Coordinates of C-alpha atoms in Angstrom, one line a residue:
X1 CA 97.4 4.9 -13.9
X2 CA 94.2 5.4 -15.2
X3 CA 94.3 2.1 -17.3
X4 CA 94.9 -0.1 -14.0
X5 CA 92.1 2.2 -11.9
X6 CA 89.6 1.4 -14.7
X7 CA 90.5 -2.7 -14.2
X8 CA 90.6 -2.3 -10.4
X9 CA 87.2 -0.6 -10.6
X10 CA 85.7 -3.2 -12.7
X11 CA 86.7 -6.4 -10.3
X12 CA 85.2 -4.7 -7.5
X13 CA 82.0 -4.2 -9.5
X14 CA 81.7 -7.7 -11.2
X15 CA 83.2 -8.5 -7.2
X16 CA 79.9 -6.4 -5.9
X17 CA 77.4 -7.9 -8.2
X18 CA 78.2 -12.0 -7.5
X19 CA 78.2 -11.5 -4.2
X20 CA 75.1 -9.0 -3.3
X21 CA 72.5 -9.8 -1.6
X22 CA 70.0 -12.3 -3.2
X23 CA 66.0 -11.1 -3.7
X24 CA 62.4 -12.4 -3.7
X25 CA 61.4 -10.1 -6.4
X26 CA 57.5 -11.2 -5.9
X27 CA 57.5 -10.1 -2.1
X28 CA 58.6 -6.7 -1.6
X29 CA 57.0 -5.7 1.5
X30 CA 58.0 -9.4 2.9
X31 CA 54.9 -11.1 3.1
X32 CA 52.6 -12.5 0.5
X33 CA 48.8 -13.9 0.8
X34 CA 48.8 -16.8 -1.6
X35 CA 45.1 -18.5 -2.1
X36 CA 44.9 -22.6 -1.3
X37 CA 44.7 -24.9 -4.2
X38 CA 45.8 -22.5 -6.5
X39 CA 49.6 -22.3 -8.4
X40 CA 52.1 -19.7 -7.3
X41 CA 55.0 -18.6 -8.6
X42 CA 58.8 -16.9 -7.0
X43 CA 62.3 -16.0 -8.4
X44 CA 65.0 -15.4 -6.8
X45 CA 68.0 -13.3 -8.2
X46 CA 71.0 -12.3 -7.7
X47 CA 72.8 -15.2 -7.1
X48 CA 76.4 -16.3 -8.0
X49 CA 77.0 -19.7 -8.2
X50 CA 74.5 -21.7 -6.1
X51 CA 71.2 -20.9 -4.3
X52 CA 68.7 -22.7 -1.9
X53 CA 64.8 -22.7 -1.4
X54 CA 63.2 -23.8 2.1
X55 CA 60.6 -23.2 4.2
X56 CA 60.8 -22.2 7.7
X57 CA 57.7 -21.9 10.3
X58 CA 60.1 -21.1 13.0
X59 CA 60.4 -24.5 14.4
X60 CA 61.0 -27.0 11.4
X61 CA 62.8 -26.4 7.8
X62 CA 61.4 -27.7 4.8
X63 CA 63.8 -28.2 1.4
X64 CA 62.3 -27.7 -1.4
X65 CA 65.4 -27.7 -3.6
X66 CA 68.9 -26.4 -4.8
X67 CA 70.0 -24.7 -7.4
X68 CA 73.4 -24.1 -9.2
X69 CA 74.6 -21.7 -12.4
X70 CA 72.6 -24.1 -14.7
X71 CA 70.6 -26.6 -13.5
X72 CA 68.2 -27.1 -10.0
X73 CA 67.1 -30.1 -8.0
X74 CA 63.6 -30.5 -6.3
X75 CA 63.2 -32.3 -3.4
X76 CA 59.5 -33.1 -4.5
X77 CA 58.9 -32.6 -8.2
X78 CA 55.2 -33.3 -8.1
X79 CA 54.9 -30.4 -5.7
X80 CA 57.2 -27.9 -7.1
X81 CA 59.1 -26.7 -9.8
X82 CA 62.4 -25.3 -10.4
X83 CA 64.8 -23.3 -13.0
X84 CA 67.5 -21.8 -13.3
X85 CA 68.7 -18.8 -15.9
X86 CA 71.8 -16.6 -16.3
X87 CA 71.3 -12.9 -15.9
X88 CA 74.5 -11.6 -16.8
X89 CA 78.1 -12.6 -16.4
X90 CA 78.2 -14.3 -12.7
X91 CA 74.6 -13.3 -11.9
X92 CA 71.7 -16.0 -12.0
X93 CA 68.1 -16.5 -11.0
X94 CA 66.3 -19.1 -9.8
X95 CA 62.3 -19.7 -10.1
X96 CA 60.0 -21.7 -7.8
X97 CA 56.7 -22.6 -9.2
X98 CA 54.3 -24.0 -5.8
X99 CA 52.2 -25.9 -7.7
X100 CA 48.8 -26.1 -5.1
X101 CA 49.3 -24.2 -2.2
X102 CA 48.3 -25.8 1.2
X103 CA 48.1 -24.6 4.3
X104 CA 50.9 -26.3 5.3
X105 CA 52.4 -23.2 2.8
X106 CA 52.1 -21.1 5.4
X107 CA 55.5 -20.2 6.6
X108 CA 58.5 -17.9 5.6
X109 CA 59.8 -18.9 2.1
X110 CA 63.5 -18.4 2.1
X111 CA 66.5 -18.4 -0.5
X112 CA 69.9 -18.2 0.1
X113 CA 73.2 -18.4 -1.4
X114 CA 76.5 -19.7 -1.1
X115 CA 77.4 -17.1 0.8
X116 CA 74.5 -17.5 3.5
X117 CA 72.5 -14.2 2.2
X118 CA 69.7 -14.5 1.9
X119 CA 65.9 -13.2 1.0
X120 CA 62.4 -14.1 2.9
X121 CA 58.8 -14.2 2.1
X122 CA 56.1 -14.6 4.7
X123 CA 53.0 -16.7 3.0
X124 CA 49.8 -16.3 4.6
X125 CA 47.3 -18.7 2.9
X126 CA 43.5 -17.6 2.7
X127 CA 41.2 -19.3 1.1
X128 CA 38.3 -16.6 -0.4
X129 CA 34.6 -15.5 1.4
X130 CA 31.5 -16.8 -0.1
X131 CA 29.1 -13.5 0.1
X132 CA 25.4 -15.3 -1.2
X133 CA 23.8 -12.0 -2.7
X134 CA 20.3 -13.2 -1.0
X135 CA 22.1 -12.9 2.4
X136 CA 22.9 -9.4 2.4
X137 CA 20.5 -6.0 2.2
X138 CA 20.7 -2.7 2.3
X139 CA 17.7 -0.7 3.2
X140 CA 16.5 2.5 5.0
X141 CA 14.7 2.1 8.7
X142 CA 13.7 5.2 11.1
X143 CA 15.6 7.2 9.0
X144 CA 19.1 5.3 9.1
X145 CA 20.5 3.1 6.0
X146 CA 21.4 -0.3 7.3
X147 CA 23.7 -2.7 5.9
X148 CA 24.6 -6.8 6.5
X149 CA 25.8 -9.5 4.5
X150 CA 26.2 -13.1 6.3
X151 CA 29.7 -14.1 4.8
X152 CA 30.7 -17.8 4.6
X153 CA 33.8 -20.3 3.8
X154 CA 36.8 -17.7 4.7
X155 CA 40.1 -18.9 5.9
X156 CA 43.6 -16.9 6.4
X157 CA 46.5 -18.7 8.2
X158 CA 47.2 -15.3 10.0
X159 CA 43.6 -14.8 11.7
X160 CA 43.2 -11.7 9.6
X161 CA 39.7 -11.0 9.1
X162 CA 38.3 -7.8 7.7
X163 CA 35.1 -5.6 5.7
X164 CA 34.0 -2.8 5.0
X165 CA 31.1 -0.4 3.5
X166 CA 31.8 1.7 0.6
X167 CA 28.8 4.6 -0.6
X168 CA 28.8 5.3 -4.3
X169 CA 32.2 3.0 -5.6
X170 CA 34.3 5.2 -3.7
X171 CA 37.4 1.9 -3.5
X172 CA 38.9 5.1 -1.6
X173 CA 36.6 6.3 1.3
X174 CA 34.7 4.0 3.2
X175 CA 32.9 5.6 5.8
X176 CA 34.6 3.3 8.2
X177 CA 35.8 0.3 9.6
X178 CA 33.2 -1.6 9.8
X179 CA 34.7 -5.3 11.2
X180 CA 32.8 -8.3 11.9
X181 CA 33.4 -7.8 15.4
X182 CA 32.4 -10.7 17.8
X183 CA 30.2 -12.3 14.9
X184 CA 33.0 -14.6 13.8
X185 CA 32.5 -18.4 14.4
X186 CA 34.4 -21.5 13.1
X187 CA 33.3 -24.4 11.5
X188 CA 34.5 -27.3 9.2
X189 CA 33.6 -28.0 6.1
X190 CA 34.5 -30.6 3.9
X191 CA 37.2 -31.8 6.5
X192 CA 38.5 -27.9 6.4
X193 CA 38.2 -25.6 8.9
X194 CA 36.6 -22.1 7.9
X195 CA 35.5 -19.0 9.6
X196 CA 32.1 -17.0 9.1
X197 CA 30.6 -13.6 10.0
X198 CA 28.3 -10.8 9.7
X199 CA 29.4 -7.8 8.1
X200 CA 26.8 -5.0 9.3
X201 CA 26.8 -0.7 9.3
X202 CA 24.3 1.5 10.7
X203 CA 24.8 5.2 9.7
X204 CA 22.6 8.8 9.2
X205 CA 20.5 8.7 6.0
X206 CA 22.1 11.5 3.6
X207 CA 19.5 14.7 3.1
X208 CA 20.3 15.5 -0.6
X209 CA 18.4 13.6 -3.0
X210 CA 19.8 11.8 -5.3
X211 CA 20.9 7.8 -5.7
X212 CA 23.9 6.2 -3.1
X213 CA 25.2 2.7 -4.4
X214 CA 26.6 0.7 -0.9
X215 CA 29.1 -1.6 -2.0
X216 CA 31.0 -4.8 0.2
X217 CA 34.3 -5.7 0.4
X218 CA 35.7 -8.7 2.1
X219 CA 39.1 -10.0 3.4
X220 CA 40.1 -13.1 2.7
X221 CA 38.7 -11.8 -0.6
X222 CA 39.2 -9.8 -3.5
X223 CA 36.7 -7.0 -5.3
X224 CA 34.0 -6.2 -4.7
X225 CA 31.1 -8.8 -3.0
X226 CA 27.8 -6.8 -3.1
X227 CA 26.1 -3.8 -4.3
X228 CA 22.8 -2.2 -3.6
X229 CA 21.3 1.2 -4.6
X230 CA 19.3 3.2 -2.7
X231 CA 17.0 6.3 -3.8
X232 CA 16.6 9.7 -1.6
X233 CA 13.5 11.9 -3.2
X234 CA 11.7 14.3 -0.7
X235 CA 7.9 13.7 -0.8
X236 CA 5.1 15.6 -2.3
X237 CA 3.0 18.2 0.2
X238 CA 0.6 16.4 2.3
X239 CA -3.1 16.7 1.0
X240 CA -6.5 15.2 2.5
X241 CA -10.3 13.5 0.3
X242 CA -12.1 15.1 2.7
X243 CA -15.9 16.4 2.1
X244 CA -16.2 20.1 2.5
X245 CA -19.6 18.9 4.1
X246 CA -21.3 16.5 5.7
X247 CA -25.2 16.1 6.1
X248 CA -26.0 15.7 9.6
X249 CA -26.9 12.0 10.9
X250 CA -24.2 10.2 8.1
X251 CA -20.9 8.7 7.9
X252 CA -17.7 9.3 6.7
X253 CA -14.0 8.7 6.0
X254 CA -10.8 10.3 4.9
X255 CA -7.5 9.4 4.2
X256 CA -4.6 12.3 5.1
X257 CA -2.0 11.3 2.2
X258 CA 0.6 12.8 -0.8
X259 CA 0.6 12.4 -4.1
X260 CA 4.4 11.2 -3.8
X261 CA 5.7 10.1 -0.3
X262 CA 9.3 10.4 -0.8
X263 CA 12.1 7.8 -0.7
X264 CA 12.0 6.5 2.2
X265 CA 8.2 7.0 2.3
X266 CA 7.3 10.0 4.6
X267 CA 4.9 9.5 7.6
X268 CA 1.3 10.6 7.0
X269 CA -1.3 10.8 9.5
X270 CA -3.8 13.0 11.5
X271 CA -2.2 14.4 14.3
X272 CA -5.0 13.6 17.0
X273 CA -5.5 10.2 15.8
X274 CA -1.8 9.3 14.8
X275 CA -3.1 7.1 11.7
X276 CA -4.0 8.2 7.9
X277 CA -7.7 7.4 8.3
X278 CA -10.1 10.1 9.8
X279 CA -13.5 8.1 10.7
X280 CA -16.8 9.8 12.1
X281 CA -20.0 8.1 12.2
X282 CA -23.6 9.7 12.5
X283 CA -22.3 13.0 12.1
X284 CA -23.7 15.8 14.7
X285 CA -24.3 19.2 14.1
X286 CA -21.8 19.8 17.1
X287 CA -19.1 18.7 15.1
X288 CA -19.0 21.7 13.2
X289 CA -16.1 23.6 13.3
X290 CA -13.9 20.8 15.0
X291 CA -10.4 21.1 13.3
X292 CA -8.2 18.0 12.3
X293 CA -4.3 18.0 11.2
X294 CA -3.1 16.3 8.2
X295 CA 0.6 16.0 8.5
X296 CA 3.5 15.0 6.6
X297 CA 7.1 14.1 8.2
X298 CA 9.8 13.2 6.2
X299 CA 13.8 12.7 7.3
X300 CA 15.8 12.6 10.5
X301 CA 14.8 15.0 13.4
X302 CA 11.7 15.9 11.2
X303 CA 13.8 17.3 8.6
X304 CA 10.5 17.8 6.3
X305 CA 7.9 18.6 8.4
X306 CA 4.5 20.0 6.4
X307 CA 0.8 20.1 7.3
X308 CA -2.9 20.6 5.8
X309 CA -5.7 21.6 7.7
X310 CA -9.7 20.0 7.7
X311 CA -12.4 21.7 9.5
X312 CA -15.6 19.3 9.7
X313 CA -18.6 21.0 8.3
X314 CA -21.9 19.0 8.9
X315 CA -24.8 19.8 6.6
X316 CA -28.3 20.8 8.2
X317 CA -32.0 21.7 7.3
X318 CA -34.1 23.3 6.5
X319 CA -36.6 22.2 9.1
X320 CA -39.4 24.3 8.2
X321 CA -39.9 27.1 5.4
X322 CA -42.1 30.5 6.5
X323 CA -43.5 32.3 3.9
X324 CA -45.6 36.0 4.7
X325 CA -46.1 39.0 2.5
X326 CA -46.9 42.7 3.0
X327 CA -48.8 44.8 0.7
X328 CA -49.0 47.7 -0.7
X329 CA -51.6 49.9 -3.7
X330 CA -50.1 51.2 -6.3
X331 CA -51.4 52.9 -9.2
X332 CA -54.7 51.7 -11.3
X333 CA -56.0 49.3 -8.2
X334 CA -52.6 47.6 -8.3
X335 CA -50.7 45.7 -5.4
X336 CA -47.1 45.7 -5.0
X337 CA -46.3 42.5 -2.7
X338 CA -43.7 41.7 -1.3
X339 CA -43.2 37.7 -0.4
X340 CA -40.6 36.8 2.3
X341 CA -39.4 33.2 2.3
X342 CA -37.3 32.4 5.4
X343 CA -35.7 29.0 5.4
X344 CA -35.1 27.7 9.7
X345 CA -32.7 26.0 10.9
X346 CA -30.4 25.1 7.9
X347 CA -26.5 25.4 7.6
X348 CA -24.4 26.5 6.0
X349 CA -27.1 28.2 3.8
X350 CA -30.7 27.7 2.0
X351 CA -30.8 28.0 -1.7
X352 CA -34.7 29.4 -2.6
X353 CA -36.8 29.2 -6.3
X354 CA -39.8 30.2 -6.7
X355 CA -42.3 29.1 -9.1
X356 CA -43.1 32.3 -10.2
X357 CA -40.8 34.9 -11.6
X358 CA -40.2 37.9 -9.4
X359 CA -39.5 41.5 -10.0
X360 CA -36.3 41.7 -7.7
X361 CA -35.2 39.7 -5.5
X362 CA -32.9 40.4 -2.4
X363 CA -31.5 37.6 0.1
X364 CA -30.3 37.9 3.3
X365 CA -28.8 35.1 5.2
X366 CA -31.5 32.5 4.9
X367 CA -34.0 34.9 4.1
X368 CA -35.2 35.8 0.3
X369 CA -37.5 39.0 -0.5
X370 CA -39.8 38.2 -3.7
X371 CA -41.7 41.3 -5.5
X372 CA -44.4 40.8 -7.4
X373 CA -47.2 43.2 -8.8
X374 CA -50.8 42.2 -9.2
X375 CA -53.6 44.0 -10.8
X376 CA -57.0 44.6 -9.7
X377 CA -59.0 41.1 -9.1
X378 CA -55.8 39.7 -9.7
X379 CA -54.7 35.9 -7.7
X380 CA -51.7 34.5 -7.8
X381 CA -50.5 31.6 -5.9
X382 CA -47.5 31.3 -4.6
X383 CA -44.8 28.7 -4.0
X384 CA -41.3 29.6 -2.0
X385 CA -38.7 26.2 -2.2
X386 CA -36.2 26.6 0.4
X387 CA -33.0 23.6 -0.1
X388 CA -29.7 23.4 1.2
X389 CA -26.9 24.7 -0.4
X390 CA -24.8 21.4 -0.2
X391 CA -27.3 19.0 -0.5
X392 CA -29.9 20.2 -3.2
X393 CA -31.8 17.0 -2.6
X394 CA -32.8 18.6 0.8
X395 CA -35.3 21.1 0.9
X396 CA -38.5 21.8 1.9
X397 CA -41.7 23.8 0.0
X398 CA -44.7 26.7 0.8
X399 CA -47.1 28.2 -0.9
X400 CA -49.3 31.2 0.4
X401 CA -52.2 32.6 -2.1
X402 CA -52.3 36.4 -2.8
X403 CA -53.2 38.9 -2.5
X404 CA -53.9 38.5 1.0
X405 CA -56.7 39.8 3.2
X406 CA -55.9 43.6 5.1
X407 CA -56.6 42.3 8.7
X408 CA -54.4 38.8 7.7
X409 CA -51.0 39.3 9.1
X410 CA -50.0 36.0 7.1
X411 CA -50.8 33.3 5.6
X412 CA -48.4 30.1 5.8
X413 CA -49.9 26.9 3.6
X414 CA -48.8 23.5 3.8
X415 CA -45.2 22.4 3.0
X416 CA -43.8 19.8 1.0
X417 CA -40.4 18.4 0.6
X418 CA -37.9 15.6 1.1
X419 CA -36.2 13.9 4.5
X420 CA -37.1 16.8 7.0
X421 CA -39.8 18.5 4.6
X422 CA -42.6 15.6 4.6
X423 CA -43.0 15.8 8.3
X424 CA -42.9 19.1 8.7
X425 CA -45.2 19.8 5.9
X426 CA -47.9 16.8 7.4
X427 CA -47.2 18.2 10.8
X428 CA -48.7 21.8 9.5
X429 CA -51.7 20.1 7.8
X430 CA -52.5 18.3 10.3
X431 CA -52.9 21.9 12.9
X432 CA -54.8 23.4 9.6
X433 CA -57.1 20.5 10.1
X434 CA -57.4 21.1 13.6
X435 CA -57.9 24.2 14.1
X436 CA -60.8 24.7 11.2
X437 CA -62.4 22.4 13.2
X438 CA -62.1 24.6 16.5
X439 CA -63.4 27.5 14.7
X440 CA -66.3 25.6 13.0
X441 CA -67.4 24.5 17.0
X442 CA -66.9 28.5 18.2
X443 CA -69.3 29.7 15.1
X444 CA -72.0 27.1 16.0
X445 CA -71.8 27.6 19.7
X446 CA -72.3 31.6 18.9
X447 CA -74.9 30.9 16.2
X448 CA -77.1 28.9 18.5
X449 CA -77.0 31.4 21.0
X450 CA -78.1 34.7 19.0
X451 CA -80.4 33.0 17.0
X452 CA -84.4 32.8 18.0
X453 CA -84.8 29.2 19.5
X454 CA -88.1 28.1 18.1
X455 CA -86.9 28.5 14.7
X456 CA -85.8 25.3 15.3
X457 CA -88.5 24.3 17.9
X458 CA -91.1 21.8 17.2
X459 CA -94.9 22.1 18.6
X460 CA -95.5 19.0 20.9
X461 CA -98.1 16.5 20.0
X462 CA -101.3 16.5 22.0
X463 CA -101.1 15.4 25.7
X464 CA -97.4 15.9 25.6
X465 CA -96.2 18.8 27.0
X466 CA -97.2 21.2 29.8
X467 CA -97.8 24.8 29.1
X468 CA -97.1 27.1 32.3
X469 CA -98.0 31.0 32.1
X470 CA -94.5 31.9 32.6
X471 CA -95.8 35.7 31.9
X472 CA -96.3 36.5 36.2
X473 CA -92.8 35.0 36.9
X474 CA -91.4 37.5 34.5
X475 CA -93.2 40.1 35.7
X476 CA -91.8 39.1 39.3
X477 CA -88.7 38.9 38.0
X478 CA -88.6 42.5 37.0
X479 CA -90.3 42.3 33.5
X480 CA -92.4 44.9 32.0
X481 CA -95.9 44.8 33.3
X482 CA -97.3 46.1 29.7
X483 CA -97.6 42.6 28.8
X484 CA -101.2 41.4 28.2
X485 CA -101.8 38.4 29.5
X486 CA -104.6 37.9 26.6
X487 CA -101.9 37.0 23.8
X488 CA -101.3 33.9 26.1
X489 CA -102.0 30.3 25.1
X490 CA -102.4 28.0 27.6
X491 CA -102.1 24.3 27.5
X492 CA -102.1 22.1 30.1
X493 CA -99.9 19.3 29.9
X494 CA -97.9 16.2 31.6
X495 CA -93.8 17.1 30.7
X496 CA -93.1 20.6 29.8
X497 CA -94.4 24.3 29.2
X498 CA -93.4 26.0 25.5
X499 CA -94.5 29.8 26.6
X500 CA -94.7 32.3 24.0
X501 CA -94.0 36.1 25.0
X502 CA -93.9 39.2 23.1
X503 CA -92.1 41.8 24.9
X504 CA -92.5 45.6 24.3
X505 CA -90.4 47.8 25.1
X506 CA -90.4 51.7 25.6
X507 CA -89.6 51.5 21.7
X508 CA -91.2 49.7 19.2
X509 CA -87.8 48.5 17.8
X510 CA -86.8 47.3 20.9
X511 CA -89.5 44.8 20.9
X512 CA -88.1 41.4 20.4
X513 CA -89.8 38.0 20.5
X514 CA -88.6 34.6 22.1
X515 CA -89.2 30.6 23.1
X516 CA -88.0 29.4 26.0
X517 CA -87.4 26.1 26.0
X518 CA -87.8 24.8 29.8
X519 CA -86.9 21.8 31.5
X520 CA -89.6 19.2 33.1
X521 CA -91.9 21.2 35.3
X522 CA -94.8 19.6 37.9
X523 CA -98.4 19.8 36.7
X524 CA -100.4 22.2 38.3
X525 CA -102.5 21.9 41.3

């Protein structure tokens, strides 16, 4: 029994193994893509006696040969190829060589055997994209990386067209399906038909620095077609080259900036002007204090968003220096003086020097306190120059000679300097000038009048002037009547009358003596 089950068993097996089902062993999902012009190859197995290859498109059957235990036939031997080898007892397998693929390929390939089982492969023939590396870029705009490539020369007999992004080689994650959507157009070339398209992705910049590789695939295609690298580094804080000041009346430019702006480059600009250059020209004092924004914005949605403030400070003065001392004795017939210097009209501040070297000095503001001591018959002359802080250049000079007069409240000489100080100090000499003139006019005018008129008075030549006895009329007019009329001269004359009177009063030092000088009188009847 067990003899006759074990030969029973083995004809059903040798039974099972001629007559099972025959198999395309390089198609195993049923359908292959197989590239134009190129040489493919196919086996078929499983086969008993005798086997036959064909295409089929559904319509029309085309032989391409037969094959039995040993031998095959090919219906076009300049196109294909055919063997055939023994697998084991009653088991054979045939092989097809295809050797340049058309698309006329593009059917199901089919064997069969005796027994009309059979095996099918679908061929889809593509021919591969052309992906010029100068047609394709990969770059950062408004804080969104954006990729194309313009593909060219792609065929598939099934209409299957396909791409896609890939960030940092990852064959495994693309960040989606990216298509060529409704970009595709035919076109011949070369008496072929082809198909081309644009392969593009739009997508949200990543915030962690570091460096992201975008890579293309294409089908038709194989691999990868392009790769691009693309940096993220956050920027550097923003900074300005702005002047701490300004000196009134010039011009100026700054430049809001970073050291390093980042990858993509951040945006840098003043926030009231909306660009990186700050311009002001002839620079007013009423600009002081006007603040300005220097801001930095980096990443999506402001992701980075930093600033740096300028305040304008415009440079004045001084206009005029005023220098004035108080006095004081001190021991021995010494002074102790104190010299105040007051710089007007200067900001931010007046620096002062002195040409002489003071016992203490205290500042306040734009006012400096100098003490000096002087001994007895002691001068000293004194110079106070007042210049601004920022602009050293600036400045304007006094000098005042002590020690001073008691009934002089000050003394104020004239000042010399640069830009501001030249007029100011010409302006003061000039009302020096003018007003020792004034005073020399007043002192005259006074002097004539106190003084005894003919000191100055010459005696007319003879026959020129009249000589009037004045001494009734004054005597009329309320004089003293003690006069004697004996001390009088008398002349007559044509023009005028000199009349000399001496006039005595109750007291001899009350007596005082005088010339009229008259203006043209008649001649006497």
């Amino acid at each position: 029994m067990d003899q006759k089950l074990f030969v029973l068993c083995s004809v059903f097996f040798i039974a099972g193994v001629v007559h099972s089902d025959p198999v395309i062993n390089e198609c195993p999902y049923k359908g292959k893509y197989v590239y134009e012009d190129s040489t493919d190859t196919f086996s078929c197995s499983n086969y008993g006696t005798k086997m036959s290859w064909l295409l089929y498109n559904g319509t029309n059957r085309m032989t391409i040969g037969i094959c039995d235990q040993q031998s095959c036939i090919s219906a076009d031997k300049n196109r294909f190829n055919l063997e055939a080898t023994k697998i084991q007892n009653w088991n054979y397998k045939s092989q097809l060589e295809i050797k340049n693929v058309t698309r006329e390929h593009a059917r199901f390939l089919i064997c069969f055997d005796s027994s009309a089982e059979q095996d099918y492969c679908e061929l889809h023939v593509i021919a591969p994209a052309r992906v010029p590396s100068n047609n394709c870029s990969v770059s950062i705009s408004n804080w969104q990386v954006n990729g194309t490539c313009l593909v060219f020369r792609m065929y598939t007999s099934d209409n299957n067209y396909w791409c896609a992004w890939y960030e940092n080689n990852n064959n495994n994650k693309s960040f989606g399906y990216m298509g060529f959507g409704s970009t595709l157009k035919n076109y011949t070339y070369n008496s072929r038909n082809y198909t081309r398209g644009k392969c593009s992705f739009t997508k949200e910049m990543s915030l962690v620095e570091g460096h992201y590789t975008y890579s293309l695939r294409v089908f038709p295609g194989s691999g990868v077609y392009y790769n691009n690298t693309i940096t993220i580094a956050y920027p550097d804080e923003p900074t300005h080259d702005c002047p701490q000041h300004v000196f009134e009346g010039s011009d100026f430019h700054c430049t809001c900036k970073s050291n390093t702006t980042g990858s993509p480059p951040a945006k840098v600009a003043w926030d009231e002007l909306v660009t990186e250059v700050l311009q002001v020209n002839n620079a007013s004092r009423h600009l002081n204090g006007e603040l300005h924004t220097c801001r930095l914005v980096w990443g999506p949605q402001g992701y980075i968003n930093r600033k740096t403030s300028f305040i304008i400070g415009v440079a004045y003065g001084p206009s005029a220096v005023l220098l004035n001392s108080t006095q004081k004795d001190a021991e021995n017939g010494s002074y102790i003086i104190s010299v105040t210097c007051t710089a007007v009209d200067v900001y931010p501040s007046a620096v002062f020097t002195w040409n002489i070297t003071c016992l203490r000095q205290t500042t306040h503001t734009n006012i400096q306190h100098c003490i000096v001591k002087l001994t007895e018959h002691e001068e000293l002359s004194v110079t106070c120059t007042a210049s601004n802080a920022y602009y050293k250049h600036v400045f304007l000079s006094q000098t005042i000679l002590l020690p001073i007069s008691a009934d002089e409240a000050s003394a104020t000489a004239a000042g010399t300097g640069s830009l501001n100080g030249g007029l100011i100090g010409g302006v003061t000499a000039a009302a020096v000038v003018v007003l020792v003139i004034i005073a020399v006019v007043v002192v005259y005018i006074i002097k004539r009048r106190k003084d005894p008129v003919y000191d100055t008075a010459r005696r007319p030549a003879n026959n020129e002037h009249n000589y009037v006895d004045l001494a009734q009329n004054r005597c009329k007019e309320g004089q003293p009547t003690a006069a004697s009329y004996d001390m009088v001269t008398r002349q007559d004359g044509d023009e005028h009358g000199y009349v000399g009177l001496t006039h005595t009063g109750h007291n001899a030092s009350e007596s005082a003596d005088a010339i009229f000088i008259v203006g043209k009188m008649p001649t006497a009847p």
